[in-house]
């Protein structure tokens, strides 16, 4: 069993760092997901687990399987209700870092309408009047650019939470994410597995019981990231 990276836990919530390649939830037999990994962790570390039913753990938000980053789970129904209300009322602050291929202005806001295709598990930019269209907003800032590779490190703040939002909007702006085999033409036909160069590196919300504002952050060292991107030269093979 994989050992989860726990950033914080108490009797109401559990905050962890999800690695790239692990789904938040899955129905595939034999595939571990964060929900089952964390439930096993809580069960094993409970001092009174013998003979007891599995611990309660509710998924509040998700990250795509090839994306790494911070997630918060609820450990009680009351905490789940509160966190879901915060999420619906835009009280969660989500910041990401990504490595993109292409040229963007130094900073900006992207506003689009997206529609999801459940058959292909993809989304696309569409017109406002398209059936099922949902407004998607994000702001970004270029942190660093490599003149050698043409890659840029971008910090992104989500204003909405849509399916594959960052991946679709950045690709639509002409700067698709490194390693994205759904929306970056350079990777669509590449063989092998490429974790997307996207990390949910900062998350902020209010504790469901105390109301205290909580913020968590994980480092983004793209030179050592498992994407194999060589920041100082060509792509590593």
mmCIF file of C-alpha atoms in Angstrom:
data_model
loop_
_atom_site.group_PDB
_atom_site.id
_atom_site.type_symbol
_atom_site.label_atom_id
_atom_site.label_comp_id
_atom_site.label_asym_id
_atom_site.label_seq_id
_atom_site.Cartn_x
_atom_site.Cartn_y
_atom_site.Cartn_z
ATOM 1 C CA UNK A 1 0.000 0.000 0.000
ATOM 2 C CA UNK A 2 1.263 3.440 -0.928
ATOM 3 C CA UNK A 3 2.081 5.741 2.007
ATOM 4 C CA UNK A 4 0.181 9.030 1.626
ATOM 5 C CA UNK A 5 1.857 12.385 2.147
ATOM 6 C CA UNK A 6 -0.265 13.953 4.880
ATOM 7 C CA UNK A 7 0.019 17.724 5.261
ATOM 8 C CA UNK A 8 -2.538 18.096 8.078
ATOM 9 C CA UNK A 9 -5.164 16.043 9.874
ATOM 10 C CA UNK A 10 -7.555 16.331 12.783
ATOM 11 C CA UNK A 11 -10.917 14.763 13.621
ATOM 12 C CA UNK A 12 -12.725 16.842 10.955
ATOM 13 C CA UNK A 13 -10.444 17.089 7.911
ATOM 14 C CA UNK A 14 -7.440 15.518 6.244
ATOM 15 C CA UNK A 15 -5.188 17.440 3.834
ATOM 16 C CA UNK A 16 -2.792 15.510 1.610
ATOM 17 C CA UNK A 17 -0.496 15.897 -1.393
ATOM 18 C CA UNK A 18 -1.707 13.674 -4.245
ATOM 19 C CA UNK A 19 1.082 12.364 -6.478
ATOM 20 C CA UNK A 20 0.773 12.412 -10.265
ATOM 21 C CA UNK A 21 -0.639 9.189 -11.688
ATOM 22 C CA UNK A 22 -2.945 8.348 -8.768
ATOM 23 C CA UNK A 23 -6.684 8.972 -9.309
ATOM 24 C CA UNK A 24 -8.760 10.625 -6.595
ATOM 25 C CA UNK A 25 -11.471 7.978 -7.096
ATOM 26 C CA UNK A 26 -11.727 5.034 -9.460
ATOM 27 C CA UNK A 27 -13.991 2.075 -10.159
ATOM 28 C CA UNK A 28 -11.201 0.084 -11.818
ATOM 29 C CA UNK A 29 -10.498 -3.159 -9.984
ATOM 30 C CA UNK A 30 -6.932 -3.385 -8.732
ATOM 31 C CA UNK A 31 -6.216 0.341 -9.109
ATOM 32 C CA UNK A 32 -5.529 2.260 -5.910
ATOM 33 C CA UNK A 33 -6.971 5.745 -5.563
ATOM 34 C CA UNK A 34 -6.466 8.467 -2.970
ATOM 35 C CA UNK A 35 -9.785 7.734 -1.310
ATOM 36 C CA UNK A 36 -8.895 4.082 -0.621
ATOM 37 C CA UNK A 37 -5.264 4.884 0.263
ATOM 38 C CA UNK A 38 -6.356 7.430 2.859
ATOM 39 C CA UNK A 39 -9.110 5.218 4.265
ATOM 40 C CA UNK A 40 -6.553 2.454 4.773
ATOM 41 C CA UNK A 41 -4.198 4.962 6.407
ATOM 42 C CA UNK A 42 -6.908 6.145 8.821
ATOM 43 C CA UNK A 43 -7.997 2.592 9.625
ATOM 44 C CA UNK A 44 -4.466 1.393 10.364
ATOM 45 C CA UNK A 45 -3.595 4.432 12.491
ATOM 46 C CA UNK A 46 -6.775 4.337 14.548
ATOM 47 C CA UNK A 47 -6.149 3.110 18.071
ATOM 48 C CA UNK A 48 -9.537 1.385 18.146
ATOM 49 C CA UNK A 49 -9.814 0.077 14.605
ATOM 50 C CA UNK A 50 -10.163 -3.637 15.423
ATOM 51 C CA UNK A 51 -13.644 -4.828 14.483
ATOM 52 C CA UNK A 52 -14.814 -1.362 13.512
ATOM 53 C CA UNK A 53 -16.276 -0.345 10.155
ATOM 54 C CA UNK A 54 -14.128 1.637 7.663
ATOM 55 C CA UNK A 55 -13.588 5.293 8.596
ATOM 56 C CA UNK A 56 -15.731 8.012 7.066
ATOM 57 C CA UNK A 57 -13.939 10.013 4.366
ATOM 58 C CA UNK A 58 -15.635 12.306 1.848
ATOM 59 C CA UNK A 59 -14.143 13.575 -1.400
ATOM 60 C CA UNK A 60 -14.616 17.362 -1.620
ATOM 61 C CA UNK A 61 -12.774 18.268 -4.832
ATOM 62 C CA UNK A 62 -10.675 16.480 -7.424
ATOM 63 C CA UNK A 63 -7.513 16.655 -9.491
ATOM 64 C CA UNK A 64 -7.003 14.902 -12.814
ATOM 65 C CA UNK A 65 -5.138 11.602 -12.471
ATOM 66 C CA UNK A 66 -1.886 12.848 -14.151
ATOM 67 C CA UNK A 67 -1.886 16.037 -12.030
ATOM 68 C CA UNK A 68 -0.268 16.352 -8.597
ATOM 69 C CA UNK A 69 -1.269 18.668 -5.792
ATOM 70 C CA UNK A 70 -3.109 19.450 -2.561
ATOM 71 C CA UNK A 71 -6.496 17.967 -1.682
ATOM 72 C CA UNK A 72 -8.703 18.271 1.398
ATOM 73 C CA UNK A 73 -11.013 15.450 2.491
ATOM 74 C CA UNK A 74 -13.767 15.578 5.110
ATOM 75 C CA UNK A 75 -13.757 13.112 8.009
ATOM 76 C CA UNK A 76 -17.334 13.783 9.171
ATOM 77 C CA UNK A 77 -20.627 14.442 7.342
ATOM 78 C CA UNK A 78 -20.845 17.885 8.978
ATOM 79 C CA UNK A 79 -17.375 18.805 7.745
ATOM 80 C CA UNK A 80 -18.266 17.543 4.260
ATOM 81 C CA UNK A 81 -21.386 19.713 4.173
ATOM 82 C CA UNK A 82 -19.463 22.807 5.287
ATOM 83 C CA UNK A 83 -16.577 22.306 2.842
ATOM 84 C CA UNK A 84 -18.944 21.658 -0.055
ATOM 85 C CA UNK A 85 -20.784 24.886 0.780
ATOM 86 C CA UNK A 86 -17.467 26.767 0.774
ATOM 87 C CA UNK A 87 -16.604 25.226 -2.570
ATOM 88 C CA UNK A 88 -19.954 26.218 -4.080
ATOM 89 C CA UNK A 89 -19.649 29.747 -2.675
ATOM 90 C CA UNK A 90 -16.124 30.224 -4.114
ATOM 91 C CA UNK A 91 -14.522 30.335 -0.663
ATOM 92 C CA UNK A 92 -11.771 27.929 -1.734
ATOM 93 C CA UNK A 93 -8.642 29.609 -3.097
ATOM 94 C CA UNK A 94 -6.834 27.337 -5.563
ATOM 95 C CA UNK A 95 -3.438 28.174 -7.039
ATOM 96 C CA UNK A 96 -1.550 26.086 -9.562
ATOM 97 C CA UNK A 97 1.813 26.120 -11.264
ATOM 98 C CA UNK A 98 2.331 24.721 -14.754
ATOM 99 C CA UNK A 99 4.947 24.452 -17.468
ATOM 100 C CA UNK A 100 3.470 25.531 -20.808
ATOM 101 C CA UNK A 101 4.645 25.316 -24.408
ATOM 102 C CA UNK A 102 4.075 28.596 -26.208
ATOM 103 C CA UNK A 103 4.114 32.351 -25.769
ATOM 104 C CA UNK A 104 1.737 34.295 -23.535
ATOM 105 C CA UNK A 105 1.619 37.898 -22.308
ATOM 106 C CA UNK A 106 3.290 38.313 -18.904
ATOM 107 C CA UNK A 107 -0.082 38.140 -17.133
ATOM 108 C CA UNK A 108 -3.747 38.071 -17.952
ATOM 109 C CA UNK A 109 -7.217 36.637 -17.427
ATOM 110 C CA UNK A 110 -8.764 33.977 -19.625
ATOM 111 C CA UNK A 111 -12.559 33.829 -19.883
ATOM 112 C CA UNK A 112 -14.165 31.128 -22.009
ATOM 113 C CA UNK A 113 -17.183 28.869 -22.182
ATOM 114 C CA UNK A 114 -16.477 25.135 -21.980
ATOM 115 C CA UNK A 115 -18.573 22.099 -22.787
ATOM 116 C CA UNK A 116 -17.710 18.558 -21.694
ATOM 117 C CA UNK A 117 -17.843 15.492 -23.927
ATOM 118 C CA UNK A 118 -18.483 12.543 -21.630
ATOM 119 C CA UNK A 119 -17.752 9.989 -24.366
ATOM 120 C CA UNK A 120 -14.138 11.116 -24.779
ATOM 121 C CA UNK A 121 -13.664 12.599 -21.293
ATOM 122 C CA UNK A 122 -12.546 15.888 -22.818
ATOM 123 C CA UNK A 123 -13.787 19.472 -22.828
ATOM 124 C CA UNK A 124 -13.610 22.146 -25.497
ATOM 125 C CA UNK A 125 -14.072 25.885 -25.814
ATOM 126 C CA UNK A 126 -17.464 26.738 -27.242
ATOM 127 C CA UNK A 127 -19.908 29.623 -27.644
ATOM 128 C CA UNK A 128 -21.969 30.908 -24.741
ATOM 129 C CA UNK A 129 -25.164 29.509 -26.286
ATOM 130 C CA UNK A 130 -23.872 25.954 -26.736
ATOM 131 C CA UNK A 131 -26.057 23.474 -24.779
ATOM 132 C CA UNK A 132 -24.226 22.506 -21.591
ATOM 133 C CA UNK A 133 -21.753 25.391 -21.844
ATOM 134 C CA UNK A 134 -20.248 26.629 -18.555
ATOM 135 C CA UNK A 135 -18.294 29.825 -18.001
ATOM 136 C CA UNK A 136 -14.626 29.294 -17.135
ATOM 137 C CA UNK A 137 -12.355 31.993 -15.694
ATOM 138 C CA UNK A 138 -8.725 31.895 -14.627
ATOM 139 C CA UNK A 139 -5.937 34.422 -14.144
ATOM 140 C CA UNK A 140 -2.265 33.717 -14.710
ATOM 141 C CA UNK A 141 1.206 35.184 -14.322
ATOM 142 C CA UNK A 142 4.410 34.127 -16.084
ATOM 143 C CA UNK A 143 7.078 33.355 -13.474
ATOM 144 C CA UNK A 144 9.946 32.237 -15.704
ATOM 145 C CA UNK A 145 10.667 31.581 -19.375
ATOM 146 C CA UNK A 146 13.431 29.520 -20.969
ATOM 147 C CA UNK A 147 14.787 31.041 -24.165
ATOM 148 C CA UNK A 148 16.352 27.667 -25.023
ATOM 149 C CA UNK A 149 13.214 25.505 -24.879
ATOM 150 C CA UNK A 150 10.476 28.118 -25.226
ATOM 151 C CA UNK A 151 8.839 26.711 -22.096
ATOM 152 C CA UNK A 152 7.382 28.964 -19.414
ATOM 153 C CA UNK A 153 6.487 28.435 -15.761
ATOM 154 C CA UNK A 154 3.044 29.907 -15.104
ATOM 155 C CA UNK A 155 1.196 30.547 -11.848
ATOM 156 C CA UNK A 156 -2.566 30.156 -12.207
ATOM 157 C CA UNK A 157 -5.456 31.188 -9.974
ATOM 158 C CA UNK A 158 -8.744 29.472 -10.706
ATOM 159 C CA UNK A 159 -11.870 31.585 -10.630
ATOM 160 C CA UNK A 160 -14.094 28.616 -11.516
ATOM 161 C CA UNK A 161 -13.681 24.860 -11.349
ATOM 162 C CA UNK A 162 -14.532 23.247 -14.690
ATOM 163 C CA UNK A 163 -13.592 19.886 -16.179
ATOM 164 C CA UNK A 164 -9.984 20.067 -17.481
ATOM 165 C CA UNK A 165 -10.305 23.861 -17.249
ATOM 166 C CA UNK A 166 -6.630 24.847 -17.024
ATOM 167 C CA UNK A 167 -5.607 22.357 -19.692
ATOM 168 C CA UNK A 168 -8.287 23.491 -22.155
ATOM 169 C CA UNK A 169 -7.989 27.235 -21.582
ATOM 170 C CA UNK A 170 -4.196 27.318 -21.746
ATOM 171 C CA UNK A 171 -4.272 25.244 -24.950
ATOM 172 C CA UNK A 172 -6.906 27.596 -26.354
ATOM 173 C CA UNK A 173 -4.623 30.543 -25.593
ATOM 174 C CA UNK A 174 -1.824 28.913 -27.589
ATOM 175 C CA UNK A 175 0.169 27.638 -24.597
ATOM 176 C CA UNK A 176 -0.745 23.982 -23.921
ATOM 177 C CA UNK A 177 0.691 22.200 -20.902
ATOM 178 C CA UNK A 178 3.872 20.140 -21.166
ATOM 179 C CA UNK A 179 3.023 16.432 -21.098
ATOM 180 C CA UNK A 180 -0.691 16.854 -21.823
ATOM 181 C CA UNK A 181 -1.617 14.067 -24.250
ATOM 182 C CA UNK A 182 -5.193 15.290 -24.641
ATOM 183 C CA UNK A 183 -4.743 18.964 -25.497
ATOM 184 C CA UNK A 184 -1.084 19.450 -26.498
ATOM 185 C CA UNK A 185 -0.480 18.299 -30.111
ATOM 186 C CA UNK A 186 3.198 17.653 -29.309
ATOM 187 C CA UNK A 187 2.212 14.893 -26.874
ATOM 188 C CA UNK A 188 -1.003 13.454 -28.334
ATOM 189 C CA UNK A 189 0.788 10.690 -30.246
ATOM 190 C CA UNK A 190 3.802 10.233 -27.965
ATOM 191 C CA UNK A 191 4.295 6.795 -26.490
ATOM 192 C CA UNK A 192 4.636 6.257 -22.781
ATOM 193 C CA UNK A 193 3.184 7.981 -19.745
ATOM 194 C CA UNK A 194 3.815 11.682 -19.170
ATOM 195 C CA UNK A 195 2.616 13.233 -15.903
ATOM 196 C CA UNK A 196 1.240 16.647 -16.847
ATOM 197 C CA UNK A 197 3.448 19.549 -15.720
ATOM 198 C CA UNK A 198 0.670 20.925 -13.539
ATOM 199 C CA UNK A 199 0.573 21.085 -9.752
ATOM 200 C CA UNK A 200 -2.083 22.382 -7.367
ATOM 201 C CA UNK A 201 0.562 23.896 -5.115
ATOM 202 C CA UNK A 202 -1.490 26.142 -2.827
ATOM 203 C CA UNK A 203 -4.937 25.650 -1.269
ATOM 204 C CA UNK A 204 -6.807 27.868 1.157
ATOM 205 C CA UNK A 205 -10.178 27.380 2.887
ATOM 206 C CA UNK A 206 -11.838 27.838 6.293
ATOM 207 C CA UNK A 207 -11.754 25.037 8.837
ATOM 208 C CA UNK A 208 -15.301 23.597 8.976
ATOM 209 C CA UNK A 209 -15.461 23.678 12.792
ATOM 210 C CA UNK A 210 -13.320 26.589 13.958
ATOM 211 C CA UNK A 211 -13.820 28.849 10.946
ATOM 212 C CA UNK A 212 -10.084 29.617 10.945
ATOM 213 C CA UNK A 213 -8.590 30.342 7.541
ATOM 214 C CA UNK A 214 -6.126 27.591 6.627
ATOM 215 C CA UNK A 215 -3.521 27.660 3.849
ATOM 216 C CA UNK A 216 -1.317 24.863 2.597
ATOM 217 C CA UNK A 217 1.496 24.940 0.052
ATOM 218 C CA UNK A 218 3.868 22.413 -1.524
ATOM 219 C CA UNK A 219 7.060 23.217 -3.469
ATOM 220 C CA UNK A 220 7.227 23.281 -7.266
ATOM 221 C CA UNK A 221 10.733 22.359 -8.367
ATOM 222 C CA UNK A 222 10.250 21.866 -12.086
ATOM 223 C CA UNK A 223 13.901 20.944 -12.651
ATOM 224 C CA UNK A 224 13.353 17.761 -10.629
ATOM 225 C CA UNK A 225 9.756 17.070 -11.550
ATOM 226 C CA UNK A 226 8.933 13.595 -12.843
ATOM 227 C CA UNK A 227 7.822 15.085 -16.189
ATOM 228 C CA UNK A 228 11.428 14.643 -17.423
ATOM 229 C CA UNK A 229 11.384 18.222 -18.771
ATOM 230 C CA UNK A 230 14.942 19.543 -19.058
ATOM 231 C CA UNK A 231 14.548 23.190 -18.119
ATOM 232 C CA UNK A 232 18.024 24.099 -19.367
ATOM 233 C CA UNK A 233 17.987 22.296 -22.691
ATOM 234 C CA UNK A 234 16.065 19.925 -24.905
ATOM 235 C CA UNK A 235 13.512 17.412 -23.660
ATOM 236 C CA UNK A 236 15.119 14.427 -22.000
ATOM 237 C CA UNK A 237 14.371 11.086 -23.618
#
